[in-house]
Amino acid sequence: MGTNKATSVNGNQKLHAFFQGAVVPMDEAKVSVTTHALHYGTAVFEGIRGNWNEEQGKMFIFRMREHYERLIRGCKILLLDIPYTAEQLCDITVELVVRNGHNSDIYIRPLAYKSAEVVANLKLQELASDFTLITVPFGNYLGTDILKCCTSSWRRVDDNMIPTQIKSAGIYVNSMLAKTEATLAGFDEAIILGQDGHVSEGSGENVFMVAGGKLVTPRSEDNALPGITRESIMQLAAAELGIEVVERSIDRSELYLADEMFLSGTAAHLTPVVELDRRPIGTGEPGPVSTALQKLYFDVVVGRNPKYLHWCTTVVPQAVPA
Ligand code: PMP
């Protein structure tokens, strides 16, 4: 992902972006070096997946409205004034996905940001805001189907340092320090503890464990982002597998002793963790609950489970010549 210059799809067609209120070629969507968000991380964003269903020739955008509701909550906290409702943001997104003519899995990245071109001003109330949106082809984010994780030496920020219930750009410095440390040490992902030593989350994923026959995940008070994938998996586990789901604080050593562990997130989907700090989790293979939930989840996100079609927005791309 990191080095890709994602401005074209299918080789010959230019990708477009929604920028300053209009759909424009992505390479024309440029901001000034004086843009406030570039200097201070004053932005909130979302990561939304469009999952391509090859048999049906359709894109299924997963829980788009919930993502935009979280974006709007972030705008409220950071005093980002954008002139769109969640509904309008959904419409803009569908229009852009159609316009870009994708026929593979995509990542949809809306960004509400302080667009003011001003160098030294820390008063959010004085800074103009704008909204932009891009859609790019996107495959397996973690680059692996099973994860070997380490506990990070970095701690998750607390909600009274930077709000943890929203996806503000600046807070991702914390995530990146943890992810970089983990991957430089040869692990796939970091498990980040909070200041009090309880498990909070991964660098871009929520954490689950199966223990005592229950599915357990940290509470939002443990400063984990209230993930939309997390919430979907909690519903699927209870409704489809009849498993009791518990939100509570989790100690580090509980993860070592768990029967199963997995991470969830828009980019990460549901990915089993088979090792933590060089200790196998359970048998050291993906467990039965993780495997069953993963199968359910993958059917749901590509529109194959009629019971959960209301979670998906169906889009039929129509490639428009550039
Ligand atoms: N935690 C963090 C820090 C994240 O960036 C993400 C990805 N948005 C998640 C958890 C998972 O959230 P979601 O399932 O809504 O993508």
Short mmCIF file of C-alpha atoms and ligand atoms in Angstrom, two decimals:
data_model
loop_
_atom_site.label_atom_id
_atom_site.label_comp_id
_atom_site.label_asym_id
_atom_site.label_seq_id
_atom_site.Cartn_x
_atom_site.Cartn_y
_atom_site.Cartn_z
CA MET A 1 0.00 0.00 0.00
CA GLY A 2 2.52 2.55 1.27
CA THR A 3 4.41 3.22 -1.96
CA ASN A 4 1.47 2.85 -4.34
CA LYS A 5 0.46 5.91 -6.27
CA ALA A 6 -3.18 4.97 -6.52
CA THR A 7 -4.52 7.23 -9.23
CA SER A 8 -5.53 4.71 -11.88
CA VAL A 9 -7.58 1.55 -12.11
CA ASN A 10 -7.72 -1.13 -14.81
CA GLY A 11 -4.58 0.37 -16.31
CA ASN A 12 -6.22 2.98 -18.52
CA GLN A 13 -8.88 4.73 -16.53
CA LYS A 14 -8.13 7.65 -14.25
CA LEU A 15 -9.50 7.60 -10.74
CA HIS A 16 -11.52 10.58 -9.59
CA ALA A 17 -11.85 12.16 -6.17
CA PHE A 18 -14.53 14.27 -4.54
CA PHE A 19 -12.69 17.49 -3.72
CA GLN A 20 -13.90 20.99 -2.82
CA GLY A 21 -17.50 20.07 -3.63
CA ALA A 22 -16.92 18.48 -7.06
CA VAL A 23 -15.73 15.24 -8.68
CA VAL A 24 -12.30 15.89 -10.24
CA PRO A 25 -9.42 13.73 -11.55
CA MET A 26 -7.51 12.55 -8.47
CA ASP A 27 -4.26 14.14 -9.55
CA GLU A 28 -6.00 17.54 -9.62
CA ALA A 29 -7.18 17.15 -6.01
CA LYS A 30 -4.30 19.03 -4.35
CA VAL A 31 -3.99 21.13 -1.20
CA SER A 32 -1.52 23.89 -0.28
CA VAL A 33 1.52 23.20 1.90
CA THR A 34 0.04 25.71 4.37
CA THR A 35 -3.07 23.54 4.95
CA HIS A 36 -3.66 23.33 8.71
CA ALA A 37 -4.42 19.58 8.77
CA LEU A 38 -1.06 18.79 7.15
CA HIS A 39 0.79 20.45 10.03
CA TYR A 40 -1.36 19.48 13.00
CA GLY A 41 -3.32 16.33 12.11
CA THR A 42 -6.56 18.30 12.44
CA ALA A 43 -8.79 15.93 10.51
CA VAL A 44 -11.10 13.00 11.00
CA PHE A 45 -11.37 10.20 8.52
CA GLU A 46 -13.06 6.90 7.88
CA GLY A 47 -12.04 3.65 6.28
CA ILE A 48 -14.95 1.96 4.52
CA ARG A 49 -14.71 -1.17 2.41
CA GLY A 50 -16.44 -1.88 -0.84
CA ASN A 51 -16.35 -5.65 -1.32
CA TRP A 52 -16.57 -6.87 -4.89
CA ASN A 53 -18.93 -9.79 -5.57
CA GLU A 54 -17.57 -11.34 -8.76
CA GLU A 55 -20.58 -13.63 -9.46
CA GLN A 56 -23.04 -10.75 -9.22
CA GLY A 57 -20.77 -8.10 -10.78
CA LYS A 58 -21.65 -5.76 -7.92
CA MET A 59 -19.90 -3.86 -5.16
CA PHE A 60 -21.21 -4.18 -1.60
CA ILE A 61 -20.27 -1.22 0.61
CA PHE A 62 -20.30 -2.36 4.22
CA ARG A 63 -22.17 -0.33 6.84
CA MET A 64 -21.49 2.97 5.07
CA ARG A 65 -24.02 4.96 7.08
CA GLU A 66 -22.51 3.89 10.43
CA HIS A 67 -19.08 4.98 9.19
CA TYR A 68 -20.41 8.41 8.24
CA GLU A 69 -22.20 8.74 11.57
CA ARG A 70 -18.85 8.14 13.30
CA LEU A 71 -17.19 10.70 11.00
CA ILE A 72 -19.84 13.26 11.92
CA ARG A 73 -19.28 12.55 15.65
CA GLY A 74 -15.60 13.27 15.04
CA CYS A 75 -16.46 16.51 13.24
CA LYS A 76 -18.47 17.61 16.26
CA ILE A 77 -15.57 17.06 18.65
CA LEU A 78 -12.94 18.72 16.42
CA LEU A 79 -15.25 21.60 15.37
CA LEU A 80 -15.06 20.54 11.74
CA ASP A 81 -17.96 22.14 9.92
CA ILE A 82 -18.87 20.20 6.81
CA PRO A 83 -22.07 20.96 4.91
CA TYR A 84 -23.23 17.36 4.46
CA THR A 85 -25.49 14.98 6.35
CA ALA A 86 -24.64 11.28 6.66
CA GLU A 87 -27.21 10.62 3.97
CA GLN A 88 -25.63 13.11 1.56
CA LEU A 89 -22.18 11.66 2.27
CA CYS A 90 -23.53 8.20 1.36
CA ASP A 91 -24.93 9.59 -1.92
CA ILE A 92 -21.61 11.31 -2.77
CA THR A 93 -19.80 8.03 -2.07
CA VAL A 94 -22.06 5.90 -4.26
CA GLU A 95 -21.67 8.43 -7.08
CA LEU A 96 -17.87 8.32 -6.84
CA VAL A 97 -17.71 4.51 -6.64
CA VAL A 98 -19.86 4.30 -9.78
CA ARG A 99 -17.72 6.96 -11.48
CA ASN A 100 -14.47 5.18 -10.68
CA GLY A 101 -15.74 1.95 -12.24
CA HIS A 102 -14.04 -0.40 -9.79
CA ASN A 103 -14.36 -4.13 -10.34
CA SER A 104 -12.36 -5.38 -7.37
CA ASP A 105 -12.31 -4.76 -3.60
CA ILE A 106 -11.90 -1.10 -2.70
CA TYR A 107 -11.12 1.14 0.22
CA ILE A 108 -13.21 4.27 0.57
CA ARG A 109 -11.47 7.08 2.43
CA PRO A 110 -13.51 10.13 3.42
CA LEU A 111 -11.58 12.90 5.17
CA ALA A 112 -12.98 15.97 6.91
CA TYR A 113 -10.10 18.35 7.55
CA LYS A 114 -9.10 21.81 8.64
CA SER A 115 -8.46 23.29 5.21
CA ALA A 116 -7.55 26.77 6.49
CA GLU A 117 -4.28 27.94 4.98
CA VAL A 118 -2.77 29.36 8.13
CA VAL A 119 0.45 28.48 9.86
CA ALA A 120 0.18 29.13 13.59
CA ASN A 121 -3.33 28.96 14.98
CA LEU A 122 -4.47 26.37 17.51
CA LYS A 123 -8.05 27.66 17.87
CA LEU A 124 -10.24 25.10 16.14
CA GLN A 125 -13.19 27.50 16.14
CA GLU A 126 -11.33 29.89 13.83
CA LEU A 127 -10.28 27.38 11.17
CA ALA A 128 -12.20 26.65 7.96
CA SER A 129 -12.99 23.00 7.17
CA ASP A 130 -13.56 20.96 4.04
CA PHE A 131 -14.38 17.40 3.04
CA THR A 132 -12.71 15.15 0.49
CA LEU A 133 -13.22 11.55 -0.59
CA ILE A 134 -11.17 9.03 -2.52
CA THR A 135 -11.79 5.40 -3.50
CA VAL A 136 -8.88 3.09 -4.33
CA PRO A 137 -8.41 -0.63 -5.08
CA PHE A 138 -7.53 -2.44 -1.85
CA GLY A 139 -6.65 -6.04 -1.08
CA ASN A 140 -5.36 -7.84 2.01
CA TYR A 141 -4.28 -5.06 4.39
CA LEU A 142 -2.34 -7.19 6.86
CA GLY A 143 -0.60 -9.19 4.11
CA THR A 144 -1.24 -12.48 5.92
CA ASP A 145 -4.21 -14.67 6.94
CA ILE A 146 -2.94 -15.44 10.44
CA LEU A 147 -1.22 -13.07 12.80
CA LYS A 148 1.78 -13.24 15.08
CA CYS A 149 1.52 -10.28 17.42
CA CYS A 150 3.55 -8.65 20.16
CA THR A 151 2.52 -6.48 23.06
CA SER A 152 3.60 -2.95 22.24
CA SER A 153 5.89 -0.91 24.46
CA TRP A 154 3.71 2.05 23.45
CA ARG A 155 0.53 2.65 25.44
CA ARG A 156 -2.81 3.64 23.91
CA VAL A 157 -3.64 7.30 24.47
CA ASP A 158 -6.41 7.98 26.95
CA ASP A 159 -9.69 9.61 25.90
CA ASN A 160 -8.82 12.71 27.93
CA MET A 161 -5.58 13.12 25.95
CA ILE A 162 -6.99 12.68 22.44
CA PRO A 163 -10.59 11.42 22.06
CA THR A 164 -10.43 7.69 21.39
CA GLN A 165 -14.00 7.14 20.17
CA ILE A 166 -13.38 8.92 16.87
CA LYS A 167 -10.86 8.53 14.06
CA SER A 168 -8.90 11.75 14.30
CA ALA A 169 -5.84 11.85 12.05
CA GLY A 170 -3.45 12.95 14.79
CA ILE A 171 -4.14 9.99 17.07
CA TYR A 172 -2.67 7.66 14.44
CA VAL A 173 0.84 8.74 15.45
CA ASN A 174 0.21 6.47 18.45
CA SER A 175 -0.93 3.60 16.19
CA MET A 176 2.00 4.05 13.80
CA LEU A 177 4.61 4.00 16.56
CA ALA A 178 3.16 0.68 17.76
CA LYS A 179 2.76 -0.84 14.27
CA THR A 180 6.26 0.23 13.23
CA GLU A 181 7.84 -1.19 16.38
CA ALA A 182 5.99 -4.50 15.91
CA THR A 183 6.78 -4.94 12.23
CA LEU A 184 10.44 -3.89 12.56
CA ALA A 185 10.72 -6.63 15.21
CA GLY A 186 9.26 -9.19 12.77
CA PHE A 187 5.68 -9.37 14.10
CA ASP A 188 2.56 -8.75 12.05
CA GLU A 189 0.70 -6.49 14.44
CA ALA A 190 0.89 -4.79 17.84
CA ILE A 191 -1.45 -5.30 20.77
CA ILE A 192 -1.61 -1.99 22.62
CA LEU A 193 -2.34 -1.75 26.34
CA GLY A 194 -3.86 1.29 28.00
CA GLN A 195 -2.18 3.32 30.75
CA ASP A 196 -3.69 1.00 33.37
CA GLY A 197 -2.22 -2.09 31.68
CA HIS A 198 -5.48 -3.47 30.28
CA VAL A 199 -5.72 -4.55 26.66
CA SER A 200 -7.01 -1.73 24.47
CA GLU A 201 -6.70 -2.66 20.78
CA GLY A 202 -4.43 -3.32 17.81
CA SER A 203 -2.88 -0.45 15.83
CA GLY A 204 -5.91 -0.38 13.53
CA GLU A 205 -8.09 -3.21 14.81
CA ASN A 206 -10.20 -4.24 17.77
CA VAL A 207 -9.19 -7.26 19.85
CA PHE A 208 -11.31 -10.31 20.69
CA MET A 209 -10.55 -13.44 22.68
CA VAL A 210 -12.53 -16.64 23.23
CA ALA A 211 -12.25 -17.77 26.85
CA GLY A 212 -14.51 -19.96 28.98
CA GLY A 213 -16.83 -20.42 25.99
CA LYS A 214 -17.49 -16.66 25.76
CA LEU A 215 -16.43 -14.07 23.23
CA VAL A 216 -14.73 -11.26 25.14
CA THR A 217 -13.63 -7.82 23.90
CA PRO A 218 -12.41 -4.67 25.71
CA ARG A 219 -14.93 -1.97 26.61
CA SER A 220 -14.82 1.45 25.01
CA GLU A 221 -13.71 2.73 28.45
CA ASP A 222 -10.46 0.86 27.74
CA ASN A 223 -9.97 3.47 24.98
CA ALA A 224 -10.59 1.09 22.11
CA LEU A 225 -12.21 2.67 19.04
CA PRO A 226 -15.86 1.51 18.87
CA GLY A 227 -15.25 -0.46 15.69
CA ILE A 228 -18.04 -1.06 13.23
CA THR A 229 -16.61 -4.49 12.37
CA ARG A 230 -16.39 -5.23 16.11
CA GLU A 231 -20.05 -4.39 16.59
CA SER A 232 -21.03 -6.48 13.55
CA ILE A 233 -19.07 -9.48 14.83
CA MET A 234 -20.62 -9.16 18.30
CA GLN A 235 -24.08 -9.27 16.69
CA LEU A 236 -23.19 -12.21 14.43
CA ALA A 237 -21.68 -14.20 17.32
CA ALA A 238 -24.75 -13.77 19.51
CA ALA A 239 -27.43 -14.15 16.82
CA GLU A 240 -25.90 -16.79 14.55
CA LEU A 241 -23.61 -18.83 16.83
CA GLY A 242 -25.49 -18.33 20.11
CA ILE A 243 -22.27 -17.36 21.88
CA GLU A 244 -22.36 -15.09 24.92
CA VAL A 245 -20.53 -11.83 24.14
CA VAL A 246 -18.93 -9.92 27.00
CA GLU A 247 -17.42 -6.41 26.93
CA ARG A 248 -14.98 -6.09 29.82
CA SER A 249 -11.41 -5.13 30.63
CA ILE A 250 -8.90 -7.82 29.66
CA ASP A 251 -5.52 -8.40 31.36
CA ARG A 252 -2.46 -9.00 29.21
CA SER A 253 -1.93 -12.52 30.58
CA GLU A 254 -5.54 -13.46 29.84
CA LEU A 255 -4.70 -13.22 26.15
CA TYR A 256 -1.80 -15.69 26.59
CA LEU A 257 -4.24 -18.18 28.16
CA ALA A 258 -7.18 -17.59 25.79
CA ASP A 259 -8.51 -20.46 23.67
CA GLU A 260 -8.68 -18.20 20.62
CA MET A 261 -7.88 -14.65 19.70
CA PHE A 262 -8.59 -12.51 16.64
CA LEU A 263 -8.51 -8.93 15.43
CA SER A 264 -11.29 -7.10 13.61
CA GLY A 265 -11.39 -3.97 11.51
CA THR A 266 -12.50 -2.62 8.17
CA ALA A 267 -9.05 -3.07 6.64
CA ALA A 268 -8.17 -6.23 8.62
CA HIS A 269 -11.60 -7.94 8.28
CA LEU A 270 -11.55 -10.75 10.89
CA THR A 271 -8.05 -12.18 11.16
CA PRO A 272 -7.06 -14.90 13.69
CA VAL A 273 -4.09 -14.31 15.99
CA VAL A 274 -2.14 -17.55 16.45
CA GLU A 275 0.75 -16.22 18.50
CA LEU A 276 1.27 -13.42 21.02
CA ASP A 277 4.70 -12.54 22.40
CA ARG A 278 6.01 -15.88 21.01
CA ARG A 279 3.39 -17.89 22.90
CA PRO A 280 0.86 -19.91 20.87
CA ILE A 281 -2.75 -18.89 21.41
CA GLY A 282 -4.77 -22.05 22.13
CA THR A 283 -3.54 -24.76 19.74
CA GLY A 284 -1.53 -22.24 17.70
CA GLU A 285 -4.03 -22.60 14.82
CA PRO A 286 -7.19 -20.55 14.10
CA GLY A 287 -9.88 -21.92 16.46
CA PRO A 288 -13.44 -23.05 15.67
CA VAL A 289 -15.19 -19.87 16.85
CA SER A 290 -12.84 -17.58 14.89
CA THR A 291 -13.22 -19.75 11.79
CA ALA A 292 -17.03 -19.88 12.01
CA LEU A 293 -17.29 -16.14 12.61
CA GLN A 294 -14.90 -15.39 9.79
CA LYS A 295 -17.00 -17.43 7.36
CA LEU A 296 -20.21 -15.72 8.47
CA TYR A 297 -18.60 -12.30 8.23
CA PHE A 298 -17.15 -12.88 4.74
CA ASP A 299 -20.54 -13.99 3.43
CA VAL A 300 -22.23 -10.95 4.96
CA VAL A 301 -19.78 -8.37 3.57
CA VAL A 302 -20.14 -9.53 -0.04
CA GLY A 303 -23.93 -9.58 0.16
CA ARG A 304 -24.25 -13.38 0.25
CA ASN A 305 -26.32 -13.52 3.44
CA PRO A 306 -29.84 -12.14 2.77
CA LYS A 307 -30.47 -11.64 6.50
CA TYR A 308 -27.77 -8.97 6.67
CA LEU A 309 -28.19 -7.32 3.27
CA HIS A 310 -29.37 -4.18 5.08
CA TRP A 311 -25.73 -3.73 6.19
CA CYS A 312 -24.63 -3.43 2.58
CA THR A 313 -25.11 -0.72 -0.03
CA THR A 314 -25.10 -2.31 -3.47
CA VAL A 315 -23.37 -0.47 -6.29
CA VAL A 316 -23.10 -1.47 -9.94
CA PRO A 317 -20.05 0.32 -11.31
CA GLN A 318 -20.39 1.97 -14.71
CA ALA A 319 -17.00 2.82 -16.10
CA VAL A 320 -17.06 6.25 -17.72
CA PRO A 321 -14.25 6.95 -20.20
CA ALA A 322 -11.68 9.40 -18.76
N1 PMP B 1 -9.15 0.64 16.10
C1 PMP B 1 -8.47 1.50 15.33
C2 PMP B 1 -7.40 2.35 15.94
C3 PMP B 1 -8.77 1.60 13.97
O1 PMP B 1 -8.10 2.46 13.19
C4 PMP B 1 -9.77 0.78 13.42
C5 PMP B 1 -10.09 0.87 11.95
N2 PMP B 1 -11.06 1.84 11.68
C6 PMP B 1 -10.46 -0.11 14.26
C7 PMP B 1 -10.11 -0.15 15.60
C8 PMP B 1 -11.58 -0.95 13.75
O2 PMP B 1 -12.69 -0.15 13.45
P1 PMP B 1 -13.70 -0.51 12.26
O3 PMP B 1 -14.13 -1.91 12.48
O4 PMP B 1 -14.80 0.47 12.42
O5 PMP B 1 -12.94 -0.35 11.00
#
